[in-house]
XYZ file of C-alpha atoms in Angstrom:
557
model
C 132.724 88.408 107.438
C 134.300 90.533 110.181
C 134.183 94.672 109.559
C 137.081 95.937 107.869
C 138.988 98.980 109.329
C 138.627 101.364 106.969
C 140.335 104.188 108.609
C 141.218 107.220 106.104
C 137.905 106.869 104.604
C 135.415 109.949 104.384
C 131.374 109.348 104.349
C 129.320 112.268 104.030
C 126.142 111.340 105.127
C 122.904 113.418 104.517
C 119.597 113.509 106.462
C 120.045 112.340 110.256
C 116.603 110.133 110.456
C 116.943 106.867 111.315
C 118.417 105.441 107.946
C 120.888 108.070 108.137
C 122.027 107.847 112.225
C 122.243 104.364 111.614
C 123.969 104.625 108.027
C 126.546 106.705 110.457
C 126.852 104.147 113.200
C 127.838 101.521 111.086
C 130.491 103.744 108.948
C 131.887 104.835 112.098
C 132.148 101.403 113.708
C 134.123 100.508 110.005
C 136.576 103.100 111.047
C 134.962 105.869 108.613
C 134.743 109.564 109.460
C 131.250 110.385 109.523
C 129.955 113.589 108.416
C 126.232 113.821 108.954
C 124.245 117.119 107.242
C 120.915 117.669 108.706
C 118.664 120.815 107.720
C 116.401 120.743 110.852
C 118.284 123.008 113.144
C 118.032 120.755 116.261
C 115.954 117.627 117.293
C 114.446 118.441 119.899
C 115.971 117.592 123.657
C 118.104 115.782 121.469
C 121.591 116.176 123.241
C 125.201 114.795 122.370
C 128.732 116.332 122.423
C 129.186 115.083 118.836
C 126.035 117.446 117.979
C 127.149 120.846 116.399
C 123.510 122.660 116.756
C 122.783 126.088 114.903
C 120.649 126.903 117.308
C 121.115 128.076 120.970
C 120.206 125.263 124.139
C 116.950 123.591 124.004
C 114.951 126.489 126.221
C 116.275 129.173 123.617
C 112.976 130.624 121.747
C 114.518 129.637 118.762
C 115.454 125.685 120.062
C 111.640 126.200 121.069
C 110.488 127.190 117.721
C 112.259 124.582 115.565
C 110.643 121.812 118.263
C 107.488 122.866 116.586
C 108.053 122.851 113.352
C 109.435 119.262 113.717
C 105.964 117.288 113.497
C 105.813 113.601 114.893
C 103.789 110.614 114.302
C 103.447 106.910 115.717
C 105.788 104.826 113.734
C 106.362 100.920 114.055
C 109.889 98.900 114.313
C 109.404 95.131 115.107
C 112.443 92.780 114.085
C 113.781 93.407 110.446
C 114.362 97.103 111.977
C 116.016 96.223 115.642
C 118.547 93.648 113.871
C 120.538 96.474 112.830
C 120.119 98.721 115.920
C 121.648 94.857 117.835
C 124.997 95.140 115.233
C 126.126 98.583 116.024
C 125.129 98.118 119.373
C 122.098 100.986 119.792
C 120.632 98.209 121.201
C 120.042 99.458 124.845
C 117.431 102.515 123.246
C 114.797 103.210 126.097
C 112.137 102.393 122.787
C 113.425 99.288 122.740
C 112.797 98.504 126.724
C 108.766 97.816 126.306
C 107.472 95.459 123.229
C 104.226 96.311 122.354
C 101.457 94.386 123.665
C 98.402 95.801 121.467
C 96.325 98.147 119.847
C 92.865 99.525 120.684
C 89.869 100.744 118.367
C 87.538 103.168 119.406
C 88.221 102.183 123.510
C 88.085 98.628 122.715
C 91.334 96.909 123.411
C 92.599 94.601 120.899
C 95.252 92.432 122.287
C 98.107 90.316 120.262
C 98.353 88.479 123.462
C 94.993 86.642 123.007
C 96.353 85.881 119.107
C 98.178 82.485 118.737
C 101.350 82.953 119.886
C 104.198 82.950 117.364
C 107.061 80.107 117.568
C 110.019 81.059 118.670
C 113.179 81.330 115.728
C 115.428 78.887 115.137
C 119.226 79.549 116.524
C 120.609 82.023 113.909
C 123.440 80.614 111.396
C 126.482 81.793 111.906
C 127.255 84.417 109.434
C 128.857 84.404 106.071
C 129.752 85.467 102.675
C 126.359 85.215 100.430
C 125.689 84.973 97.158
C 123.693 87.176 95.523
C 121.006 84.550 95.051
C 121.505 83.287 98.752
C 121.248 86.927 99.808
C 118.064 87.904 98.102
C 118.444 91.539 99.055
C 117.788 91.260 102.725
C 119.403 91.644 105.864
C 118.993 88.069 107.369
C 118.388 87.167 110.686
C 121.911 86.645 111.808
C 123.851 86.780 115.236
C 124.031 90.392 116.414
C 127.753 91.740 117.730
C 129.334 94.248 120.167
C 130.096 97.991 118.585
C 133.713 96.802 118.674
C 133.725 93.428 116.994
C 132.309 91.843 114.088
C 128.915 92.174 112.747
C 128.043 88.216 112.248
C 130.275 87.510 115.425
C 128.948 84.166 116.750
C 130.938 84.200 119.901
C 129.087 84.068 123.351
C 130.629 87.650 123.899
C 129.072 89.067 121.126
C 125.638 87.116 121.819
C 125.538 88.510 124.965
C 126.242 92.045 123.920
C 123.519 91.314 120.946
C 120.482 90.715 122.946
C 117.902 93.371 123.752
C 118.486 94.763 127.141
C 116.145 94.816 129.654
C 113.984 93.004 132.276
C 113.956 89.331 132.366
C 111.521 87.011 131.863
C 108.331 87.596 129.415
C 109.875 90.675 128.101
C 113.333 89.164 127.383
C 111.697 86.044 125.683
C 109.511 88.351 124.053
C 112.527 90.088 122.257
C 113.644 86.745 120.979
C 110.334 86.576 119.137
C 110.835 87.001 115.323
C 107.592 88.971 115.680
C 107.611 91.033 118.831
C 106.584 94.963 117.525
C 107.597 98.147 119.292
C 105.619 101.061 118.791
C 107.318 104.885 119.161
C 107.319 108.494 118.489
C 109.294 109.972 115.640
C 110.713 112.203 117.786
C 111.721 110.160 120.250
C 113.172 108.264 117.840
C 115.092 110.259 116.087
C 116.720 112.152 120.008
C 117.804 108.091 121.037
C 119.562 107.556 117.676
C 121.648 110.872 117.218
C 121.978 110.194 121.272
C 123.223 106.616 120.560
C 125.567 107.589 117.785
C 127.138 110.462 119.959
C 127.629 108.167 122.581
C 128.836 105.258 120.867
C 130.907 106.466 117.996
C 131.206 110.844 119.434
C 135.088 110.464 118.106
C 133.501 109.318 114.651
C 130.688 110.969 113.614
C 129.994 114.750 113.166
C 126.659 115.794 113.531
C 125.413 119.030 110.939
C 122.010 121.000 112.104
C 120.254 123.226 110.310
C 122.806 122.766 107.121
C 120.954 121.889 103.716
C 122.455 120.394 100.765
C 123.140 122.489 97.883
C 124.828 120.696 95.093
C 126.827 117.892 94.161
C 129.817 117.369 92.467
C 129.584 113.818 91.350
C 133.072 113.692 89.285
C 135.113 115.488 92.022
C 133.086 113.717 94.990
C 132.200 116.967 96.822
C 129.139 118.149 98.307
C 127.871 121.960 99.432
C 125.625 122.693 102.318
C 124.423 126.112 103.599
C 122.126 126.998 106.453
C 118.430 125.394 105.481
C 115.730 128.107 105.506
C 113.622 127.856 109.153
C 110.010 127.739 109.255
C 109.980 130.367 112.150
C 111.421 133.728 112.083
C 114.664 133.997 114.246
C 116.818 136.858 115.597
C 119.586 137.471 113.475
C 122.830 136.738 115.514
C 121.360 133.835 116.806
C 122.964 131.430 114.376
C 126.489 132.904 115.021
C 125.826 133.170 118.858
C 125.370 129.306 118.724
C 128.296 128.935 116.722
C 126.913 127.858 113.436
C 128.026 129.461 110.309
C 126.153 131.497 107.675
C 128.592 130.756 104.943
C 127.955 127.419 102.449
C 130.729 124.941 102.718
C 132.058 122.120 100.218
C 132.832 118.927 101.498
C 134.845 116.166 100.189
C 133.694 112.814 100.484
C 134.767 109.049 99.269
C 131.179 107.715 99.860
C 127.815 109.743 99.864
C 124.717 108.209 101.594
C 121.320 109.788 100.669
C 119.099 109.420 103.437
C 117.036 112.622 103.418
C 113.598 110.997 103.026
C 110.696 110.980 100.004
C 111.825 114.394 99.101
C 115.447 113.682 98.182
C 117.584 116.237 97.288
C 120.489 113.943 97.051
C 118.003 111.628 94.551
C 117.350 114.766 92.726
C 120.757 115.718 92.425
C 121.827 112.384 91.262
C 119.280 111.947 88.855
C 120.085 115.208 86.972
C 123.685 114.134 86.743
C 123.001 110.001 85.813
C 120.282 109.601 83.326
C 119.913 106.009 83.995
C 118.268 106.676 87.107
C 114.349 106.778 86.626
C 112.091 107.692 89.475
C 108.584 106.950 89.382
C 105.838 107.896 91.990
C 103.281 104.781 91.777
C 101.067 106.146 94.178
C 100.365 109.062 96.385
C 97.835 109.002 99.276
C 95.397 112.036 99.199
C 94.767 111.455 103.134
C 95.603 114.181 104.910
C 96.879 114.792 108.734
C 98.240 117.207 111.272
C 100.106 116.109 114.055
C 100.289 117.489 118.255
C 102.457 116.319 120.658
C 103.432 116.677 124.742
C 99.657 116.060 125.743
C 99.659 115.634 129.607
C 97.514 112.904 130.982
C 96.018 113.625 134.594
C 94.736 111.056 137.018
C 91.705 113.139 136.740
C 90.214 113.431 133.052
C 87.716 111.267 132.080
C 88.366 107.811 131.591
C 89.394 106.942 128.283
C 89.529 102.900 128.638
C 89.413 101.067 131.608
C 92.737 100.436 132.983
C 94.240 103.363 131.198
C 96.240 105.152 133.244
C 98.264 101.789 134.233
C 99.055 101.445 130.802
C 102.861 102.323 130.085
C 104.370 103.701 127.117
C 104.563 102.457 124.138
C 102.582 99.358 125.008
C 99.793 100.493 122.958
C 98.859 102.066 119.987
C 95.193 104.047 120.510
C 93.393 104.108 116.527
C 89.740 106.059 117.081
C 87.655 106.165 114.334
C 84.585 108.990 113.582
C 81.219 107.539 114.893
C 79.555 110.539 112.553
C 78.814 108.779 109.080
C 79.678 112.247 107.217
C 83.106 113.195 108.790
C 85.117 110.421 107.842
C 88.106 110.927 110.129
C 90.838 109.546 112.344
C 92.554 110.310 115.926
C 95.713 107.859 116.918
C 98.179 108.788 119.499
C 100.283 106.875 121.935
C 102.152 107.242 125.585
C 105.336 108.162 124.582
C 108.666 107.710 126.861
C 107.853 110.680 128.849
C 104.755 110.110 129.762
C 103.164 112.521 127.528
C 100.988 111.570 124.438
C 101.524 112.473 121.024
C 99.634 112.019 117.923
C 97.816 112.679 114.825
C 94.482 113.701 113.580
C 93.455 112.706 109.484
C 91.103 112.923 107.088
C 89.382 115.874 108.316
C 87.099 117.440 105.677
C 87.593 121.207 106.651
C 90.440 121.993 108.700
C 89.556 126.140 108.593
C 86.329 124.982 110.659
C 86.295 127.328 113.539
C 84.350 124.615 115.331
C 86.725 122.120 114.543
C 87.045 121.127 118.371
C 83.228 120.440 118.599
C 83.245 118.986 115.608
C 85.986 116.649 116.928
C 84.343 115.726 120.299
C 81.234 115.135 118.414
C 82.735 112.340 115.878
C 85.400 110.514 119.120
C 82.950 110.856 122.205
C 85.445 108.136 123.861
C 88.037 110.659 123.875
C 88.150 113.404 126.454
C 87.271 116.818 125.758
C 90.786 118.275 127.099
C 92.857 116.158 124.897
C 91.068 117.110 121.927
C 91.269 120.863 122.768
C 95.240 120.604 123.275
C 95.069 118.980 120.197
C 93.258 121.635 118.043
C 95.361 124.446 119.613
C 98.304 122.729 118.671
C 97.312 122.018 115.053
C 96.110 125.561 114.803
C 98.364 127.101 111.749
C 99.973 123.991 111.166
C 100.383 122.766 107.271
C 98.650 119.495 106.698
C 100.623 116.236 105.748
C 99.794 113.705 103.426
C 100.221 109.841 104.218
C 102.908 108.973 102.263
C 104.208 108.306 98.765
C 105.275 105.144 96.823
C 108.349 105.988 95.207
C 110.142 103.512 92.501
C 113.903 103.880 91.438
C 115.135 101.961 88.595
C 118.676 101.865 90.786
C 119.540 102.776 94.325
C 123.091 104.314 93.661
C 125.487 106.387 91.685
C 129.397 107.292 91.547
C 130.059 106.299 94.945
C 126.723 107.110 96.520
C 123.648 105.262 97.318
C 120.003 106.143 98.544
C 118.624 104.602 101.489
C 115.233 104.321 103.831
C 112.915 107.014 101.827
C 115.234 108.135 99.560
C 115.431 105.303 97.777
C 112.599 103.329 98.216
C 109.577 105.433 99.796
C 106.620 103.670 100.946
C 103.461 104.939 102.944
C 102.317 103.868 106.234
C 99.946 101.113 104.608
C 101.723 98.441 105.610
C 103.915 99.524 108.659
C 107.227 98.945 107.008
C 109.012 102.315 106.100
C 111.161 102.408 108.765
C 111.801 98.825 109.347
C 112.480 98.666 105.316
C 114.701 101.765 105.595
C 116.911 100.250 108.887
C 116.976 97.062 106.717
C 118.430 98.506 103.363
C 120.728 100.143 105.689
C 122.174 97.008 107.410
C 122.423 95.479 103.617
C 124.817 97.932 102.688
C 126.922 97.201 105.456
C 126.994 93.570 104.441
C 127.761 94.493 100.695
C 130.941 96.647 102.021
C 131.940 93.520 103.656
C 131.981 91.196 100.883
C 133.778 94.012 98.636
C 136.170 94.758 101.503
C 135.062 98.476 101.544
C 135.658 98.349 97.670
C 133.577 102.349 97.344
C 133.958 101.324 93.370
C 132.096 98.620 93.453
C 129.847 98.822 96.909
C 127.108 100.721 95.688
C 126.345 98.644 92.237
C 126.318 95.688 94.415
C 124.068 96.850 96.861
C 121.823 97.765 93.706
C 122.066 94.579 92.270
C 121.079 92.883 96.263
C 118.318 94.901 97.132
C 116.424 96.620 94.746
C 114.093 93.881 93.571
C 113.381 93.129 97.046
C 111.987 96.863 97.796
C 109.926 96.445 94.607
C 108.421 93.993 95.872
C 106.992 95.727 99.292
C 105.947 98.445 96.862
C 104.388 95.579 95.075
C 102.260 94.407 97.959
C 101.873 97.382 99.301
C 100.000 98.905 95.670
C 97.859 95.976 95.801
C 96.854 96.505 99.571
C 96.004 100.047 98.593
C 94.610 99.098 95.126
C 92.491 96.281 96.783
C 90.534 98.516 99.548
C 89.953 101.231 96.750
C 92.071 103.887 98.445
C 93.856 105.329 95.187
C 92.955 109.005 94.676
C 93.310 108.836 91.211
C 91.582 105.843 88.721
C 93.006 102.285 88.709
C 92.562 99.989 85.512
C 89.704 97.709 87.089
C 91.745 94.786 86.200
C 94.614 95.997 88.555
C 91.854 96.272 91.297
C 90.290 92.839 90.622
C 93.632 91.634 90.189
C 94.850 92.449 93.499
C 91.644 91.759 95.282
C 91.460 88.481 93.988
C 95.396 87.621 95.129
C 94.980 88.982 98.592
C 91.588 87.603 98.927
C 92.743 84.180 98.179
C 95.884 83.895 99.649
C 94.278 85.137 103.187
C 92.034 81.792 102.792
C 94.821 79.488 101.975
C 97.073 80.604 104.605
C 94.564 80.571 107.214
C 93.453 76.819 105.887
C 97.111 75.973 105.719
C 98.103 77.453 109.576
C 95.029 75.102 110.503
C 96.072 71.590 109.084
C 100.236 72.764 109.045
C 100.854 74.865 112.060
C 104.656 74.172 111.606
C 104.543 74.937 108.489
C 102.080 77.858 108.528
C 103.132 79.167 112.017
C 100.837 82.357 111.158
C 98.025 82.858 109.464
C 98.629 86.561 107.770
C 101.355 87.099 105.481
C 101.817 90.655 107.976
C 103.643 88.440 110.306
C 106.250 87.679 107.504
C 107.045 90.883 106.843
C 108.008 91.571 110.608
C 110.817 88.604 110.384
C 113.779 89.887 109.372
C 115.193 86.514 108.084
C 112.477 86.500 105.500
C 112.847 88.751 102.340
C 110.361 90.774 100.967
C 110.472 88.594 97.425
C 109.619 85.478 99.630
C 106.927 87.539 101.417
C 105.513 88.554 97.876
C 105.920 85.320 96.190
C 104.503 83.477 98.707
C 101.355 86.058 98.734
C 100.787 85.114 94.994
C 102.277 81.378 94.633
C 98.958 80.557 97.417
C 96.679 82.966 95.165
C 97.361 80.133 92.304
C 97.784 77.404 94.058
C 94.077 78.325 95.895
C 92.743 78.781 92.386
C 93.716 76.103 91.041
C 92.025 74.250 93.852
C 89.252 75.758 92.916
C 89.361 74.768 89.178
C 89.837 71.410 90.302
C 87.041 71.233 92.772
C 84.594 72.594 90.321
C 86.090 70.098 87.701
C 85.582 67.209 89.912
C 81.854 68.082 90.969
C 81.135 69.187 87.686
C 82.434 65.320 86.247
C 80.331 64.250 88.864
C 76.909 65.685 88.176
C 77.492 64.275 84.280
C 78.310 61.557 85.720
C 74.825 61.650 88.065
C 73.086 62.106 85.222
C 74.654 59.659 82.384
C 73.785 57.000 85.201
C-alpha cells in the first residue's frame, strides 16, 4: 500500500538512536512533523542543519566533554535491519558501503567466506495489504522504494533507488544476500542516521539535544522536556550561548513514539498511567564492560594479525579472549569508518587494579601494549556497563503511543539482534499505519496485536541461549536449563543432518542464519528451533524402539 500524506499530523518522537532516527524518517516521509527529544546534548561530529544542539560546535570543551560521556560499542545490522534503512532511503550510509567478511579469535581469523555460501533470495513479492496471520509481526522482505514514493513500490525506479549503493561486483551481489552482516560503531551509527534524516527529511524533522522528558499527559496528548542533567560539569552560559533553553517546554503531539532504550522513561510514564501494561525483566546479565574509542593504528606497532593493517573498516570484528585461567575476561574492538578503533573491555574482576594495564597485557599477549594502554587511560573513571537486559511487555502501546527498539522489547547482545529487532519493529509500524490509513486510534493496538508475539519469541530463544550455556546470574529451575539445552542441542543436529541430505531445503545449517533474513519472522525462527527438537526426538524414540524390537526379536529366535 502506497504512504499516505498525512500532512497536519504531529509525532513527537523521543530518544534519537536508531529506532527513533528511523521512527522519524519514516513519519517525515508520511508527511508528519517530526519532533525528536534527545537528552544527550550532541552526538558527537554528528552535524545537520535540522540539529538544534545545546551545546556549542564540536571543538567546544563542553561538545568535547559530552563526546565522552557518550560510550560506544560494536553493534551488528545484517538484513532484517537495512530493509528499513532501503524504504526511507538512508540507504547510501558509509556503514553500509563494506559487508562484513569475518571475525577473528584471539589473532586467528575466522572467515564466513570459507562457510558454505548462502543462496541467493528469491525476487521479492510485490507488496500488499496483510493479514494479521499473513503478517506474523514482521517486516517482510519486500521491494525497497525511493524517499519520495511508496514503500512496497515495485517499479524499476524504485528498485533502483532500493538497492545498496556501492561498488559493483562481489560487494553488490553480496548486498543481495539475505545474509550479508555489517558490523559498526554505535557512534558512528547513530552521527549517519541523525545525518541521513537531516539530509533527507531537514524540512520535517526537528532534532532536540540535551532535552529530557519530564512527564506525560496521556489524556491531553502533551509531553514536557527540560534540559537532561550532563555527566560533566559545564560553564554556565554555555547552554544559552548555543542557543538552547533552560526553561521545560510542553509539547503537543497526535502520536508519541518511545524509543529511549531499556531505561524508558516514556515506558515508565505509560505504565503509571495504563495499568494493563506489565513489564517484566526475564533476565539481566551480570557481565560487566567499559568501553574506549579513537585508538590510532600506526604502520609501526606490533603486528596484531598478519595482514592487518590492509584490513578496512568494518570488515572485521576482533573478539580476544584471556589466555590467564583466573581472569576471565574479554577485549573486542573494530576499525571503524575513520580509521580509528574502538571498543570494549568485559568481565574484568577488579577494575580499581592499579595494574590493570599489566594485568591486561598479561591475559591478551596478541594485542599490542599501546592499544591496551590507550585503552586503560580511557576507561580510567569511567562507570562500568552491564551487557544488557531482557525486558518483556505485556503490550507495546498506549493512547496514541507505542514503544519501539529497547523500549519495548529489550534484548542483550546474546544473540546479535537488538538493533536489527529494534529497525524491524520500526518498519512494522510503518506498515500498520498503512493498512489503517494513518488511523492514530487504531495504529498502535494493531501494531500490538502484529508484533508482540514475535519479539517474545527472540526473548524466547534468546533465554534459552543464555539459560543453556549457564550464564544466568541468578538460579534457573534445572528443568528450564535441561529444557533448553536439550532443544538447542537437538535442533543443531537435525538441521545440520537436514542441510546435508536437503540443501534446498536446509540452505543453512544454524538457525543464526534465520534470524538475519528479514523475510523470516522470529515465530518461524522459534518454531522451527523447537518443531526439529521433537521431531529429532521422536527419531530417537523410534530408533531405540526399532533396535530395541529387534534385540527381542534376536533373542525370541
Amino acid at each position: 500500500m502506497a504512504s499516505v500524506p498525512s500532512a497536519g499530523l504531529k509525532a513527537v518522537v523521543i530518544g534519537a538512536g536508531p529506532a527513533g532516527a528511523l521512527a522519524s524518517m519514516y513519519l517525515a516521509k508520511r508527511g508528519y512533523q517530526v519532533d525528536v527529544f534527545e537528552k544527550r546534548p550532541a552526538w558527537p561530529q554528528a552535524r545537520s542543519p535540522s540539529l538544534q544542539p545545546l551545546m556549542g560546535e564540536s571543538g567546544s570543551p563542553d561538545a568535547q566533554a559530552s563526546s565522552r560521556s557518550v560510550r560506544t560499542y560494536p553493534m551488528v545490522i545484517n538484513m532484517r535491519g537495512v530493509l528499513g534503512l532501503q524504504e526511507v532511503g538512508a540507504q547510501d550510509l558509509p556503514m553500509l558501503q563494506t559487508p562484513m567478511k569475518g571475525v577473528t579469535d584471539n589473532g586467528g581469523v575466522i572467515s564466513w567466506e570459507a562457510q558454505k555460501a548462502a543462496p541467493q533470495p528469491q525476487a521479492p513479492m510485490p507488496a500488499k495489504p496483510m493479514s494479521d496471520d499473513e503478517n506474523s509481526g514482521h517486516s517482510g522482505f519486500t521491494a525497497a522504494a525511493s524517499p519520495s514514493g511508496s514503500s512496497g513500490s515495485s517499479s524499476s525506479s524504485s528498485a533502483e533507488s532500493g538497492n545498496l549503493a556501492g561498488a559493483a561486483g562481489e560487494e553488490e551481489r553480496g548486498r543481495a544476500d539475505p545474509y550479508v552482516t555489517y558490523i559498526v560503531d554505535r557512534i558512528a551509527l547513530g552521527q549517519q542516521l541523525v545525518g541521513a534524516a537531516g539530509s533527507l527529511y531537514g524540512d520535517r524533522i526537528c532534532f532536540h539535544l540535551g532535552q529530557q522528558l519530564l512527564s506525560v499527559d496521556f489524556d491531553r496528548q502533551s509531553a514536557t522536556f527540560g534540559p537532561a542533567q550532563l555527566r560533566s560539569s559545564t560553564a554556565a552560559g554555555s547552554k544559552e550561548e548555543a542557543g538552547g533553553s533552560t526553561a521545560a517546554q510542553t509539547v503537543h503531539y497526535d502520536l508519541l513514539v518511545g524509543a529511549d532504550g531499556a531505561n524508558s522513561r516514556t515506558r515508565a510514564l505509560l505504565q503509571a498511567y495504563d495499568s494493563s501494561l506489565t513489564v517484566e525483566t526475564t533476565y539481566e546479565s551480570c557481565s560487566k564492560y567499559k568501553t574506549f574509542s579513537g585508538l590510532q593504528v600506526h604502520p609501526d606497532d606490533p603486528p596484531y594479525l598478519p595482514g592487518f593493517h590492509q584490513h578496512k573498516p568494518s570488515e572485521y570484528i576482533y573478539f580476544n579472549r584471556s589466555t590467564v585461567p583466573d581472569l576471565p575476561g574479554g577485549f573486542t574492538f573494530l576499525i571503524v569508518p575513520d580509521g580509528t578503533m574502538s571498543g570494549i573491555v568485559s568481565r574484568v574482576p577488579d577494575w580499581q587494579d592499579p595494574a590493570l594495564a599489566e594485568t591486561l597485557m598479561e591475559a591478551f599477549p596478541s594485542i599490542p601494549k599501546p592499544w591496551i594502554q590507550h585503552a586503560v587511560g580511557q576507561m580510567e573513571g569511567q562507570e562500568t556497563s552491564a551487557f544488557g537486559r531482557n525486558i518483556r511487555c505485556s503490550k507495546l502501546h498506549g493512547k496514541r503511543v507505542v514503544l519501539l527498539g529497547d523500549a519495548g522489547h529489550a534484548v542483550t547482545s546474546m544473540l546479535w539482534q537488538g538493533c536489527n529487532m529494534a529497525l524491524d519493529s520500526v518498519r512494522v509500524f510503518n506498515q500498520v499505519l498503512d493498512d489503517t490509513g494513518d488511523n492514530l486510534d487504531l495504529a498502535p493496538a494493531l501494531y500490538t496485536k502484529r508484533r508482540l508475539a514475535d519479539v517474545h519469541a527472540l526473548q524466547h530463544l534468546e533465554f534459552m541461549e543464555i539459560v543453556s550455556k549457564r550464564m544466568a546470574c541468578k538460579p534457573v529451575p534445572i528443568y528450564k536449563t535441561a529444557f533448553s539445552l536439550l532443544v538447542l542441542r537437538i535442533s543443531s543436529v537435525v538441521r545440520m543432518v537436514m542441510s546435508k541430505l536437503l540443501p534446498s531445503m536446509y540452505p543453512s545449517s544454524s538457525y543464526y542464519d534465520m534470524l538475519k533474513d528479514g523475510s523470516i519472522p522470529y515465530t518461524r525462527v522459534r518454531n522451527a528451533v523447537v518443531s526439529q527438537a521433537v521431531a529429532g526426538m521422536a527419531a530417537m524414540i523410534c530408533f531405540v524402539s526399532v533396535m530395541a524390537a529387534a534385540v527381542r526379536f534376536a533373542f525370541v529366535a
